XYZ file of C-alpha atoms in Angstrom:
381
model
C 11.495 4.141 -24.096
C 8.997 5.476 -21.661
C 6.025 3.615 -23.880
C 3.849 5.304 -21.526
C 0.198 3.965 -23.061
C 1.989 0.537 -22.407
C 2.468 1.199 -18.927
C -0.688 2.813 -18.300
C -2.145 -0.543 -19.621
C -0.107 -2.695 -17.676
C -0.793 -1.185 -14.256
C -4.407 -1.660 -15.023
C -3.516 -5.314 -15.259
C -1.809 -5.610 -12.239
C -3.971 -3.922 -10.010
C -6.857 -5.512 -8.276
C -9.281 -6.520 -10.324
C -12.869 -5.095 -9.917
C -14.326 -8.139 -8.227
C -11.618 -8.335 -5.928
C -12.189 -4.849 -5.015
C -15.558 -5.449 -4.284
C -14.751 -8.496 -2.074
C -11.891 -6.558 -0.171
C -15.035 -3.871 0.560
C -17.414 -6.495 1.827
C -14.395 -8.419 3.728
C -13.853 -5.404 5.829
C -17.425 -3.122 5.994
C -18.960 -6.679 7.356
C -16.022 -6.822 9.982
C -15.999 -3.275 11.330
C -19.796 -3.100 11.035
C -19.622 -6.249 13.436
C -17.537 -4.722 15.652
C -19.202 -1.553 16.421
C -22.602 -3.665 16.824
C -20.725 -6.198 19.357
C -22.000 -5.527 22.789
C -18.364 -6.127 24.163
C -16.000 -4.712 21.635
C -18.682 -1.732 20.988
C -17.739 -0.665 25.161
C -13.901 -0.824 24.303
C -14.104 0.797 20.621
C -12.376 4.287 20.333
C -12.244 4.045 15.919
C -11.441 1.923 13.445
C -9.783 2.222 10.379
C -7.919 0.955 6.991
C -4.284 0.906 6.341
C -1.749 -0.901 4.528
C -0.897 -1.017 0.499
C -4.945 -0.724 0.403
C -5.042 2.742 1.753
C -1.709 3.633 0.172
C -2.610 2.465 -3.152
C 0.431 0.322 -3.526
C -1.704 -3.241 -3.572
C -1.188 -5.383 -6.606
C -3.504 -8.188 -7.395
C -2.804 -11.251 -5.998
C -0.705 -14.340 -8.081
C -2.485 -17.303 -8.661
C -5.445 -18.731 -6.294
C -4.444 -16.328 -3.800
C -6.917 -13.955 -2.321
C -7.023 -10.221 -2.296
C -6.125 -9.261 1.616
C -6.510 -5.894 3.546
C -5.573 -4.532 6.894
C -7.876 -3.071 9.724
C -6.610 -1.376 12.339
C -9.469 -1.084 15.539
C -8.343 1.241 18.165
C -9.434 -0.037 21.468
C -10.102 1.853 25.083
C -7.699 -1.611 26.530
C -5.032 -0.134 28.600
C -1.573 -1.281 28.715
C -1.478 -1.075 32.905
C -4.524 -3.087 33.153
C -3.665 -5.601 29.597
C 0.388 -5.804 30.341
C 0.607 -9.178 28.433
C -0.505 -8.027 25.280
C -1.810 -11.617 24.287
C -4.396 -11.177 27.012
C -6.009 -8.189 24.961
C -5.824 -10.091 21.708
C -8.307 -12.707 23.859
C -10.821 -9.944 24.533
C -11.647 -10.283 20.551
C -12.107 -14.334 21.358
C -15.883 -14.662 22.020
C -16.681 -11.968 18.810
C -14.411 -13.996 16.572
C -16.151 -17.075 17.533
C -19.436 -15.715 17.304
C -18.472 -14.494 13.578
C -15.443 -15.997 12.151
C -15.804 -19.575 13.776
C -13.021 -21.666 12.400
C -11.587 -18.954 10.244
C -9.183 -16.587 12.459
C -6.598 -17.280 14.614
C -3.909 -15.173 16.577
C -0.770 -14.267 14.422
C 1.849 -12.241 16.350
C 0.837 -8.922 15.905
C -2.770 -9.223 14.182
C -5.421 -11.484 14.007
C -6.062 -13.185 10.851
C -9.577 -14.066 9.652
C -9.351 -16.064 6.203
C -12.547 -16.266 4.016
C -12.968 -17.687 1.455
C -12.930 -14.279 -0.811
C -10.721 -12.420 1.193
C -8.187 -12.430 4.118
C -8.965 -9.531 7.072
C -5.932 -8.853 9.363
C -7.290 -6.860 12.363
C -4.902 -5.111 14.379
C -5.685 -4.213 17.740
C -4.292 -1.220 19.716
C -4.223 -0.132 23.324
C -5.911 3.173 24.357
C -4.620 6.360 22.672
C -4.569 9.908 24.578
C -7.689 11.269 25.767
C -6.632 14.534 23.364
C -6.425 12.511 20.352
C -9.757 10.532 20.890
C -11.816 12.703 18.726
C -8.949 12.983 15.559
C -9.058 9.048 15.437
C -12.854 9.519 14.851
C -12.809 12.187 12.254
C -13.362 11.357 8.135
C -9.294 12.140 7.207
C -8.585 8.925 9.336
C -11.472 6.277 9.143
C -12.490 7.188 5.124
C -11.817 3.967 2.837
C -10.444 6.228 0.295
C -6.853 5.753 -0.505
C -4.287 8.057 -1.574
C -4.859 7.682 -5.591
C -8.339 7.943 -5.677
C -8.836 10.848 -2.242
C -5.711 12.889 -3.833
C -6.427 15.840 -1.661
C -6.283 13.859 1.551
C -4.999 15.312 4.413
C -4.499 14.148 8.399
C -7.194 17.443 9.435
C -10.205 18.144 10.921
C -12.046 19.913 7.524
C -11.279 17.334 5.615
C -14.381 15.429 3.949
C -14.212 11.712 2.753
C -15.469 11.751 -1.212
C -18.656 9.157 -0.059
C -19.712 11.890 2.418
C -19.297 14.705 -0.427
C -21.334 12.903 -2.792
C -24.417 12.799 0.207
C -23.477 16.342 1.513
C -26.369 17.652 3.676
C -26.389 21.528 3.543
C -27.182 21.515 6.771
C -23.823 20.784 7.529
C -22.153 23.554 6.124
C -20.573 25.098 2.749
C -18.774 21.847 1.357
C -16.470 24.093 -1.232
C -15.731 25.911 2.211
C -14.616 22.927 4.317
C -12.339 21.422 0.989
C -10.628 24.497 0.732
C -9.941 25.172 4.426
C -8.616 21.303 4.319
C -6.125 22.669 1.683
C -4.560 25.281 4.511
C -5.568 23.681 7.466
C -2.300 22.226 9.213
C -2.089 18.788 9.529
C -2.501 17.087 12.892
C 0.701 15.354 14.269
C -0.632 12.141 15.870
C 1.378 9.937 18.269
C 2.214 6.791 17.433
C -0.007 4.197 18.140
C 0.514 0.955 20.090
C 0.087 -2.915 19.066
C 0.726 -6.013 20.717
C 3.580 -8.395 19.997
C 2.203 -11.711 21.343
C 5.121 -13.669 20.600
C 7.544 -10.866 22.701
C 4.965 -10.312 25.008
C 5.327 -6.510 24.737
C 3.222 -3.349 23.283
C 4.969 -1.832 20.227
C 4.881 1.427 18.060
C 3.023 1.566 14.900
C 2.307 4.973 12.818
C 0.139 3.887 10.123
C -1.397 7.342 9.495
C 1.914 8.489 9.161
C 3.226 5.460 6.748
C 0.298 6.730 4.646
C 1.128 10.743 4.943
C 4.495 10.166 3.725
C 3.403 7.453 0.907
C 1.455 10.426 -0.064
C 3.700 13.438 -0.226
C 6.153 11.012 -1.866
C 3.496 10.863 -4.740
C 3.117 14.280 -4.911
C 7.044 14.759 -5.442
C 7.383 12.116 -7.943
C 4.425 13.771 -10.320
C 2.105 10.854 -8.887
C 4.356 8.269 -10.641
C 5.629 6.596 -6.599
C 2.530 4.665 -5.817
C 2.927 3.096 -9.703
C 6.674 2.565 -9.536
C 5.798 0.262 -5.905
C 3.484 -1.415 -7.849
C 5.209 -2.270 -10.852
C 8.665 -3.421 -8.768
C 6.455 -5.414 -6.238
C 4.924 -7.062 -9.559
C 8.205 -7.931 -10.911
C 9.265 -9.781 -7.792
C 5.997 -11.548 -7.882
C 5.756 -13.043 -11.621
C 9.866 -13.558 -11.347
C 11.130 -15.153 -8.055
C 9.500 -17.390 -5.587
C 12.694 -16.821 -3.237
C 13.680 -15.264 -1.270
C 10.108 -14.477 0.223
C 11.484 -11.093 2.049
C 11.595 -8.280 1.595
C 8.030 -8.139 0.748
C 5.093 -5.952 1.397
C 5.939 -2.656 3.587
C 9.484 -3.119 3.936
C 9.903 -3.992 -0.078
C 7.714 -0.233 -0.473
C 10.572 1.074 2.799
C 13.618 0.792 -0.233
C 11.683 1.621 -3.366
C 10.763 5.064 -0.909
C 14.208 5.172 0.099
C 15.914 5.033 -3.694
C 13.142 6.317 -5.804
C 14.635 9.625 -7.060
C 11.816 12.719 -6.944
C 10.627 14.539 -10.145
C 10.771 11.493 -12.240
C 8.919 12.224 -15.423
C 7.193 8.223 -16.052
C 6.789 4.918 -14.464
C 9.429 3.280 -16.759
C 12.130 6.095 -15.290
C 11.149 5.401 -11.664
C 11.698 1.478 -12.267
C 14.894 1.978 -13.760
C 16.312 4.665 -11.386
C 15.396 2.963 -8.331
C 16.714 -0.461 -9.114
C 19.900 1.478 -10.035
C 19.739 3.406 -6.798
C 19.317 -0.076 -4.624
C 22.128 -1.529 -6.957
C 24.542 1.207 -6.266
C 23.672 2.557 -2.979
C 23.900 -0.791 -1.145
C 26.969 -2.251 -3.269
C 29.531 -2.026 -0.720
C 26.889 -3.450 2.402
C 26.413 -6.690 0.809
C 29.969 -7.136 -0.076
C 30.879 -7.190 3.309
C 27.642 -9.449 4.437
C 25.634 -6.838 5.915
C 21.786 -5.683 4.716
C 19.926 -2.676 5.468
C 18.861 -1.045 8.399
C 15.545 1.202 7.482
C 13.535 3.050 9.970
C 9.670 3.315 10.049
C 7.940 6.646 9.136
C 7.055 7.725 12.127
C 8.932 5.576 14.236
C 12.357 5.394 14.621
C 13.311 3.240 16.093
C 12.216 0.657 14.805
C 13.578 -1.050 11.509
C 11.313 -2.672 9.239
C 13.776 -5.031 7.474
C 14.972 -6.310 10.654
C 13.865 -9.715 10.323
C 15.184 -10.070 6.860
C 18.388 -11.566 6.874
C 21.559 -10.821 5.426
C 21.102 -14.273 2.865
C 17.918 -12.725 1.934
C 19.104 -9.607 0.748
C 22.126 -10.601 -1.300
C 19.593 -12.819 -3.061
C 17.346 -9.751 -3.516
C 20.167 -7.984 -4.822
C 21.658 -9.790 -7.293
C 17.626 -9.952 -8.862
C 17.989 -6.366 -8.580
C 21.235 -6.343 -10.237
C 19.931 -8.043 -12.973
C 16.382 -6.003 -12.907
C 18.110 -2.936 -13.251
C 20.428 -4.189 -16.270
C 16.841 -4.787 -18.304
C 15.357 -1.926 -17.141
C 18.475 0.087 -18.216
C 18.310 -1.634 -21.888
C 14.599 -1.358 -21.992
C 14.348 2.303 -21.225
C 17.320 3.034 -23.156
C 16.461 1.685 -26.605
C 14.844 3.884 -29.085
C 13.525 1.158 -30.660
C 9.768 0.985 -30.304
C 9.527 -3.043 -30.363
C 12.592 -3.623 -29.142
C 11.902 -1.477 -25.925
C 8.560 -3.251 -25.146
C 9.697 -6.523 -25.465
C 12.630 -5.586 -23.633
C 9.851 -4.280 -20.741
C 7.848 -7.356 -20.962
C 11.076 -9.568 -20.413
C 11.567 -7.541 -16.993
C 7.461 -7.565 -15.675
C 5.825 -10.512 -17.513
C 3.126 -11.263 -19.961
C 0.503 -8.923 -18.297
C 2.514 -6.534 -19.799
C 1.413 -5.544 -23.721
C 3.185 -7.038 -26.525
C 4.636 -4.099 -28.903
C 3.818 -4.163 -32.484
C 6.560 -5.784 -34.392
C 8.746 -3.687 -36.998
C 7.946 -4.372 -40.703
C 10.490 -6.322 -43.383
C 11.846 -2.614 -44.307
C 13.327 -2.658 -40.898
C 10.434 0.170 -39.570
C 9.642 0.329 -36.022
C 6.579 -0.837 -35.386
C 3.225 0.960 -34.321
C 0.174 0.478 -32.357
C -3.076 0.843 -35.742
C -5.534 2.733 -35.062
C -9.016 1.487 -33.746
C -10.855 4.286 -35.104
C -11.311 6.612 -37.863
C -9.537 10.163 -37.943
C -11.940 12.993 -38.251
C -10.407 16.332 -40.344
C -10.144 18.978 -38.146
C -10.910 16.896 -34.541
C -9.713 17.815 -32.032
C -10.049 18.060 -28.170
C -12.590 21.049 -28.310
C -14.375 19.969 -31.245
């Protein structure tokens, strides 16, 4: 059974929880705030923005102890002639991390991590983007903190308006009902790649996380805005079930769910099912012969996000899947209302609600009512 009010409940559970929203804000408005207001990093600032599950709405909340982590990427005016060795522009952020994050951050090998004691910050710095695409990096559609579930009408162009700037809208500025709907035709910019540094191969690499978050999007939109919920859930069950393998995780565990997540599913508990299925079927003969995926990055090609994962990590990843998409297939399946939710709550844990149980005469069971009927209610009434 779909059990759709179950779900709905669930993924309210597994999301980040209020607080942790509100330290994930703070983590990363103190950080960029610091960095436009450094008098170093303020003369090689071009924009800064958000990315990651964050921005594509496909975070869950962390397990345990853990803390709630988001990604900031600053686009810098550093050029790759002048900064060849890309660890030598990851030590132009030195003397501002010291000043700020003393004994909390150190280089990782694309980012740099800052760990507090609410929050983790990765800050990703990139070298200088084209002169033409200067102002685009600047504009609301790419620095807003909205992400994709809440900011539905996003789009990469220059009309668009982030919802905090709607809510203050000075008049002065223009028709706001005029700018939203010229978003809605406007065509959307297509940005470049931008570039990051890989300290440990001592090289500049393509990123696209604009366009990671366009397609995220648009896949939404084709799956009747169930995508985003199916990531979550199927990260979730990886989480509460299996410490190992530890990859595929993150982006490249959202790469396959986008890659065998049918479009036009009708609920959450199809999109689980299907997509397990599709990961099941569609790589069957690739692990049989030792071999594991090879998925590109939106936006860029050429490079493959699961290549570090190794082949011993996927066949352990699918055989859970095998087995995931067996329960899944039972628990959508069964007509039974008790039957299916405990069937669902086998599959994604306790966070997810225990069903009613059937009565002694063998009916199924149902969720009582909080609240008296009214005769004649009804949504207009």
């Amino acid at each position: 059974m779909e059990l759709s009010t179950d779900f709905k409940t669930f993924l309210s559970e597994i999301r980040p929880t209020e607080n942790q929203k509100d330290d994930l804000v703070r983590g990363h408005k103190t950080l960029r705030e610091r960095l436009n207001a450094d008098e170093t990093i303020s003369k090689i600032h071009v924009s800064d923005f958000l990315q990651g599950s964050y921005r594509r709405s496909t975070a869950v909340r962390p397990k345990g102890d853990r803390r709630p982590d988001v990604d900031i990427i600053i686009v810098t005016k550093l050029s790759e002639e002048e900064y060849k060795k890309p660890s030598d522009a990851m030590e132009v952020f030195r003397s501002f991390l010291e000043r700020h994050y003393k004994g909390k951050w150190k280089f990782q090998g694309r980012s740099i991590g800052i760990e507090l004691s609410y929050v983790d910050l990765d800050l990703v710095v990139t070298s200088a983007p084209s002169e033409a695409e200067i102002d685009i990096l600047r504009s609301d559609s790419v620095t807003t903190d909205d992400d994709i579930e809440v900011a539905q009408d996003w789009k990469l162009n220059p009309a668009w308006v982030s919802l905090s700037r709607r809510e203050c809208w000075n008049p002065s500025d223009g028709d706001l009902a005029q700018f939203v709907q010229r978003s809605e035709t406007e065509v959307e910019w297509k940005l470049n790649p931008l570039r990051i540094p890989d300290r440990n191969a001592e090289i500049w690499q393509d990123t696209h996380p604009l366009e990671q978050i366009r397609w995220t999007r648009d896949k939404n939109k084709k799956t009747n805005c169930h995508f985003v919920n199916v990531v979550k859930a199927i990260k979730w069950w990886r989480l509460v079930n299996y410490d190992e393998p530890k990859h595929p995780k993150g982006f490249p565990l959202e790469r396959i769910i986008g890659e065998c997540c049918p479009d036009d599913i009708k609920s959450v508990a199809e999109g689980i099912t299907l997509t397990l299925e599709n990961i099941f079927s569609q790589y069957a003969v690739l692990v049989s012969s030792g071999g594991k995926p090879s998925l590109p990055d939106y936006g860029v090609p050429s490079h493959d996000v699961w290549k570090r994962i190794t082949a011993q990590d996927f066949k352990l990843f699918y055989d859970q899947v095998k087995d995931g998409s067996e329960l899944a297939r039972k628990a959508f399946n069964s007509q039974d209302r008790t039957e299916s939710g405990n069937l669902w709550r086998e599959l994604l844990g306790n966070k997810f609600p225990k069903p009613p149980e059937n009565d002694r005469s063998g009916k199924q069971g149902f969720t009582p009512r909080t609240e008296p009927s009214v005769p004649g209610g009804g949504r207009f009434a």
